[in-house]
Coordinates of C-alpha atoms and ligand atoms in Angstrom, one line a residue:
X1 CA 0.0 0.0 0.0
X2 CA 1.2 3.5 -0.9
X3 CA 1.1 5.8 2.2
X4 CA 3.0 8.7 0.6
X5 CA 1.4 12.1 -0.3
X6 CA -1.0 12.2 -3.2
X7 CA 1.6 14.0 -5.4
X8 CA 4.3 11.5 -4.6
X9 CA 1.9 8.6 -5.2
X10 CA 0.8 10.0 -8.6
X11 CA 4.5 10.5 -9.6
X12 CA 5.5 7.0 -8.4
X13 CA 2.5 5.4 -10.2
X14 CA 3.3 7.0 -13.5
X15 CA 7.0 6.2 -13.1
X16 CA 6.0 2.6 -12.6
X17 CA 3.7 2.4 -15.6
X18 CA 5.7 4.6 -18.0
X19 CA 7.0 1.6 -20.1
X20 CA 3.5 0.2 -20.7
X21 CA 1.4 3.4 -20.6
X22 CA -0.8 3.7 -23.8
X23 CA 1.1 0.8 -25.4
X24 CA -1.2 -2.2 -25.2
X25 CA -3.6 -1.4 -28.0
X26 CA -6.6 -0.3 -26.0
X27 CA -7.9 2.9 -27.5
X28 CA -8.7 5.7 -25.0
X29 CA -6.0 8.3 -24.4
X30 CA -5.2 9.1 -28.0
X31 CA -8.7 9.8 -29.3
X32 CA -9.3 12.1 -26.3
X33 CA -6.0 13.9 -26.9
X34 CA -6.8 14.3 -30.6
X35 CA -10.2 15.8 -29.7
X36 CA -8.6 18.1 -27.1
X37 CA -6.2 19.4 -29.7
X38 CA -9.0 19.9 -32.2
X39 CA -11.0 21.9 -29.6
X40 CA -7.9 24.0 -28.8
X41 CA -8.0 25.2 -32.5
X42 CA -4.2 25.1 -32.8
X43 CA -2.9 27.0 -35.9
X44 CA 0.2 26.6 -38.1
X45 CA 3.3 28.0 -36.4
X46 CA 1.9 28.2 -32.9
X47 CA 3.8 27.5 -29.7
X48 CA 2.1 25.0 -27.4
X49 CA 2.8 23.8 -23.8
X50 CA 1.5 20.2 -23.1
X51 CA 1.3 19.7 -19.3
X52 CA 1.5 16.0 -18.2
X53 CA 2.5 14.9 -21.7
X54 CA 3.0 11.2 -20.7
X55 CA 3.9 9.1 -23.7
X56 CA 3.0 12.0 -26.1
X57 CA -0.7 11.5 -27.1
X58 CA -1.5 15.2 -27.1
X59 CA 2.1 16.3 -27.8
X60 CA 2.2 14.5 -31.1
X61 CA -1.3 15.5 -32.1
X62 CA -0.4 19.2 -31.3
X63 CA 2.9 18.9 -33.3
X64 CA 0.9 17.8 -36.3
X65 CA -1.5 20.7 -35.9
X66 CA 1.1 23.4 -35.6
X67 CA 3.3 22.0 -38.4
X68 CA 7.0 22.6 -39.1
X69 CA 7.0 26.2 -38.0
X70 CA 5.4 25.5 -34.6
X71 CA 6.9 24.1 -31.5
X72 CA 5.4 21.9 -28.7
X73 CA 7.0 21.6 -25.3
X74 CA 5.9 18.6 -23.2
X75 CA 6.4 18.6 -19.5
X76 CA 5.7 15.8 -17.0
X77 CA 6.4 15.2 -13.3
X78 CA 7.4 11.6 -14.1
X79 CA 11.0 11.3 -15.1
X80 CA 10.4 7.8 -16.5
X81 CA 7.6 9.1 -18.7
X82 CA 9.9 11.8 -20.0
X83 CA 12.8 9.4 -20.6
X84 CA 10.6 7.0 -22.6
X85 CA 9.0 9.8 -24.6
X86 CA 12.3 11.4 -25.3
X87 CA 13.6 8.1 -26.6
X88 CA 10.5 7.7 -28.8
X89 CA 11.0 11.1 -30.3
X90 CA 14.8 10.4 -30.9
X91 CA 13.9 7.0 -32.5
X92 CA 11.3 8.7 -34.8
X93 CA 13.7 11.6 -35.5
X94 CA 10.7 13.8 -34.7
X95 CA 11.1 17.5 -34.9
X96 CA 9.1 20.4 -33.4
X97 CA 8.8 18.7 -30.0
X98 CA 10.8 18.8 -26.8
X99 CA 10.1 17.2 -23.5
X100 CA 11.3 17.9 -19.9
X101 CA 10.7 16.8 -16.4
X102 CA 8.8 19.6 -14.7
X103 CA 5.9 19.9 -12.3
X104 CA 2.8 21.3 -14.0
X105 CA 2.0 23.3 -10.9
X106 CA 5.0 25.6 -11.6
X107 CA 5.9 25.6 -15.3
X108 CA 9.1 27.6 -15.6
X109 CA 8.6 29.6 -18.8
X110 CA 8.4 33.3 -19.5
X111 CA 5.1 35.3 -19.7
X112 CA 3.3 35.2 -23.0
X113 CA 5.6 32.5 -24.5
X114 CA 2.8 30.1 -25.6
X115 CA -0.2 30.4 -27.9
X116 CA -1.9 27.4 -26.1
X117 CA -1.5 25.5 -22.9
X118 CA -3.0 22.0 -23.1
X119 CA -3.3 19.0 -20.8
X120 CA -5.1 15.8 -21.7
X121 CA -6.1 13.7 -18.7
X122 CA -3.4 15.2 -16.6
X123 CA -4.0 18.7 -15.3
X124 CA -6.7 17.5 -12.9
X125 CA -3.8 15.8 -11.0
X126 CA -1.8 19.1 -10.6
X127 CA -1.9 20.3 -7.0
X128 CA -3.1 23.8 -6.2
X129 CA -5.0 24.1 -9.4
X130 CA -6.5 27.5 -8.6
X131 CA -3.0 29.2 -8.6
X132 CA -1.8 27.0 -11.4
X133 CA -4.6 28.4 -13.7
X134 CA -3.2 31.9 -13.0
X135 CA 0.3 30.8 -14.0
X136 CA -1.1 29.1 -17.2
X137 CA -2.9 32.4 -18.1
X138 CA 0.4 34.3 -17.6
X139 CA 2.2 31.9 -20.0
X140 CA -0.3 32.7 -22.8
X141 CA 0.2 35.3 -25.5
X142 CA -2.8 37.5 -26.4
X143 CA -5.5 35.3 -28.0
X144 CA -4.1 32.2 -26.2
X145 CA -6.1 29.2 -25.1
X146 CA -6.0 26.8 -22.2
X147 CA -7.5 23.4 -23.2
X148 CA -7.7 20.6 -20.6
X149 CA -9.8 17.5 -20.1
X150 CA -10.5 14.6 -17.7
X151 CA -13.0 11.9 -17.3
X152 CA -16.4 13.2 -16.3
X153 CA -17.7 11.6 -13.2
X154 CA -20.7 9.3 -13.5
X155 CA -22.7 8.9 -10.3
X156 CA -26.2 8.3 -11.6
X157 CA -28.0 5.9 -12.0
X158 CA -25.0 4.2 -10.5
X159 CA -21.3 5.1 -10.2
X160 CA -19.1 4.2 -13.2
X161 CA -15.4 4.7 -13.8
X162 CA -14.3 4.3 -17.4
X163 CA -17.9 3.4 -18.2
X164 CA -17.9 0.4 -15.8
X165 CA -19.7 -0.2 -12.5
X166 CA -17.2 -2.9 -11.5
X167 CA -14.3 -0.4 -11.5
X168 CA -16.3 2.2 -9.6
X169 CA -17.2 -0.4 -7.0
X170 CA -13.6 -1.7 -6.6
X171 CA -12.0 1.7 -6.5
X172 CA -14.5 3.0 -3.9
X173 CA -13.9 -0.1 -1.8
X174 CA -10.1 0.1 -2.0
X175 CA -9.9 4.0 -1.6
X176 CA -7.9 5.3 -4.5
X177 CA -6.6 8.8 -4.8
X178 CA -9.4 11.1 -6.0
X179 CA -7.0 13.0 -8.2
X180 CA -6.6 10.0 -10.5
X181 CA -10.1 8.6 -10.2
X182 CA -13.2 10.5 -11.0
X183 CA -15.0 9.3 -7.8
X184 CA -14.9 13.0 -7.0
X185 CA -15.3 15.4 -9.9
X186 CA -12.1 16.2 -11.7
X187 CA -11.2 19.9 -11.4
X188 CA -13.6 20.1 -8.5
X189 CA -16.5 19.8 -11.0
X190 CA -17.6 22.0 -13.9
X191 CA -19.1 24.8 -11.9
X192 CA -16.0 25.2 -9.7
X193 CA -13.6 24.9 -12.6
X194 CA -15.4 27.6 -14.6
X195 CA -15.4 29.9 -11.5
X196 CA -11.7 29.2 -10.9
X197 CA -10.8 29.8 -14.5
X198 CA -12.7 33.2 -14.5
X199 CA -11.0 34.2 -11.3
X200 CA -7.6 33.3 -12.9
X201 CA -8.4 35.9 -15.7
X202 CA -9.9 33.8 -18.4
X203 CA -13.1 35.5 -19.7
X204 CA -14.4 32.9 -22.1
X205 CA -14.7 29.4 -20.8
X206 CA -16.5 26.6 -22.8
X207 CA -17.3 23.3 -21.2
X208 CA -18.2 20.2 -23.3
X209 CA -18.9 16.7 -22.2
X210 CA -18.5 14.1 -25.0
X211 CA -18.3 10.3 -24.9
X212 CA -15.1 8.7 -26.0
X213 CA -15.4 5.0 -27.1
X214 CA -13.0 2.9 -25.1
X215 CA -12.1 0.1 -27.4
X216 CA -10.5 -3.3 -26.6
X217 CA -10.1 -6.4 -28.6
X218 CA -10.8 -8.7 -25.6
X219 CA -11.9 -8.4 -21.9
X220 CA -8.4 -9.6 -20.9
X221 CA -6.7 -6.9 -23.0
X222 CA -8.9 -4.4 -21.2
X223 CA -8.0 -5.8 -17.7
X224 CA -4.3 -5.6 -18.6
X225 CA -4.8 -2.0 -19.7
X226 CA -6.0 -1.1 -16.2
X227 CA -2.5 -1.9 -14.9
X228 CA -0.9 0.6 -17.3
X229 CA -2.2 4.0 -16.2
X230 CA -3.7 5.8 -13.2
X231 CA -5.9 2.8 -12.4
X232 CA -2.7 1.1 -11.3
X233 CA -3.2 2.9 -8.0
X234 CA -6.3 0.8 -7.4
X235 CA -4.4 -2.4 -7.9
X236 CA -1.5 -1.3 -5.8
X237 CA -3.8 -0.2 -3.0
X238 CA -5.9 -3.4 -3.1
X239 CA -4.7 -6.4 -1.1
X240 CA -3.4 -9.0 -3.6
X241 CA -5.9 -11.7 -2.5
X242 CA -8.7 -9.6 -4.2
X243 CA -6.9 -9.1 -7.5
X244 CA -8.2 -12.2 -9.3
X245 CA -11.9 -11.7 -8.3
X246 CA -11.9 -8.0 -9.2
X247 CA -10.3 -8.8 -12.5
X248 CA -12.9 -11.4 -13.2
X249 CA -15.7 -8.9 -12.4
X250 CA -14.2 -6.2 -14.7
X251 CA -13.7 -8.7 -17.5
X252 CA -17.3 -10.0 -17.2
X253 CA -18.7 -6.5 -17.4
X254 CA -16.5 -5.6 -20.4
X255 CA -17.9 -8.7 -22.1
X256 CA -21.4 -7.0 -22.0
X257 CA -20.0 -4.4 -24.5
X258 CA -19.2 -6.9 -27.3
X259 CA -20.0 -5.5 -30.7
X260 CA -21.0 -7.5 -33.9
X261 CA -17.4 -7.0 -35.2
X262 CA -16.1 -8.9 -32.1
X263 CA -14.4 -5.9 -30.4
X264 CA -15.6 -4.4 -27.1
X265 CA -16.7 -0.7 -27.1
X266 CA -17.4 1.1 -23.8
X267 CA -18.7 4.6 -24.0
X268 CA -17.1 6.8 -21.4
X269 CA -17.7 10.5 -20.9
X270 CA -14.9 13.1 -20.9
X271 CA -15.2 16.7 -19.9
X272 CA -13.3 19.3 -21.9
X273 CA -12.6 22.9 -20.8
X274 CA -11.5 25.5 -23.3
X275 CA -10.6 28.8 -21.7
X276 CA -9.6 32.0 -23.6
Ligands
SAM1 C1 -3.2 9.9 -17.6 S1 -1.6 10.4 -18.0 C2 -1.9 11.4 -19.5 C3 -0.7 11.5 -20.4 C4 -1.0 12.1 -21.8 N1 -1.4 13.5 -21.6 C5 -2.0 11.4 -22.5 O1 -3.1 12.0 -22.9 O2 -1.8 10.2 -22.8 C6 -1.3 11.7 -16.8 C7 0.1 12.2 -16.9 O3 0.2 13.4 -16.1 C8 1.4 13.4 -15.4 N2 1.3 14.3 -14.2 C9 0.6 14.0 -13.1 N3 0.7 15.1 -12.2 C10 1.5 16.0 -12.8 C11 2.0 17.2 -12.4 N4 1.8 17.8 -11.2 N5 2.8 17.9 -13.3 C12 3.1 17.4 -14.5 N6 2.7 16.2 -14.9 C13 1.9 15.5 -14.1 C14 1.7 12.0 -15.1 O4 3.0 11.7 -14.7 C15 1.2 11.3 -16.4 O5 2.2 11.2 -17.3

């Protein structure tokens, strides 16, 4: 069991999963990041900061959007994530992207340096968000946008996490950090986030909730995926003797989402905030 502070637990978890994060074929993080980048309306030649860049889902989508004259800087608090992503970029000889280990609570860049600050499934984990929003606004040039997103909590008619009752039940039972799990609303909920963003100096805030389709080729692939991201905290917190039974419950529920083409598609809501 991890008894460290929430920030340390988050960093250690993402250090642990960095090698397998977003690599096992389940579709979730990339379609969300692509949608976030679309909503941020990035233009050719723009400079973008990606907070909590992980293995580069939003980083790469943003680099495609800004083209060869633009630049995307990815930061992440997990050194292992940055090491892996940096190696990926070197292997691909990718240009227009740089990554660095840095806490998203205190990004060390000059005022007005970026046209957009983005964070896909990451910024809700940053501590002290109210003051971080002020720092993000300061980093933006006139006309700049902040675009962030996280899973939208589902509590009615019954709690679901990643679209599944079984995960909500297991994560509630084994008390997982609320910053990673949407048992409590990410960003403190839409109303609070909009108020915080306005207080930070953003005057136009748009909130959208859209389903992403979580797609797996098998229930087992889905269960393996749950070990490769923030959900890992649930497994690490749960006494090992429960692992098998909880995995079986999750796999059985995933099986209910079989499609005619033989894959498993679970709709899961995501909340996007675009602030100008
Ligand atoms: C769920 S992953 C998302 C990664 C990537 N944006 C994506 O869409 O695949 C969350 C990432 O946020 C990073 N993160 C968490 N807290 C952070 C903080 N305070 N500052 C910077 N990065 C942070 C984690 O290390 C992890 O890589």
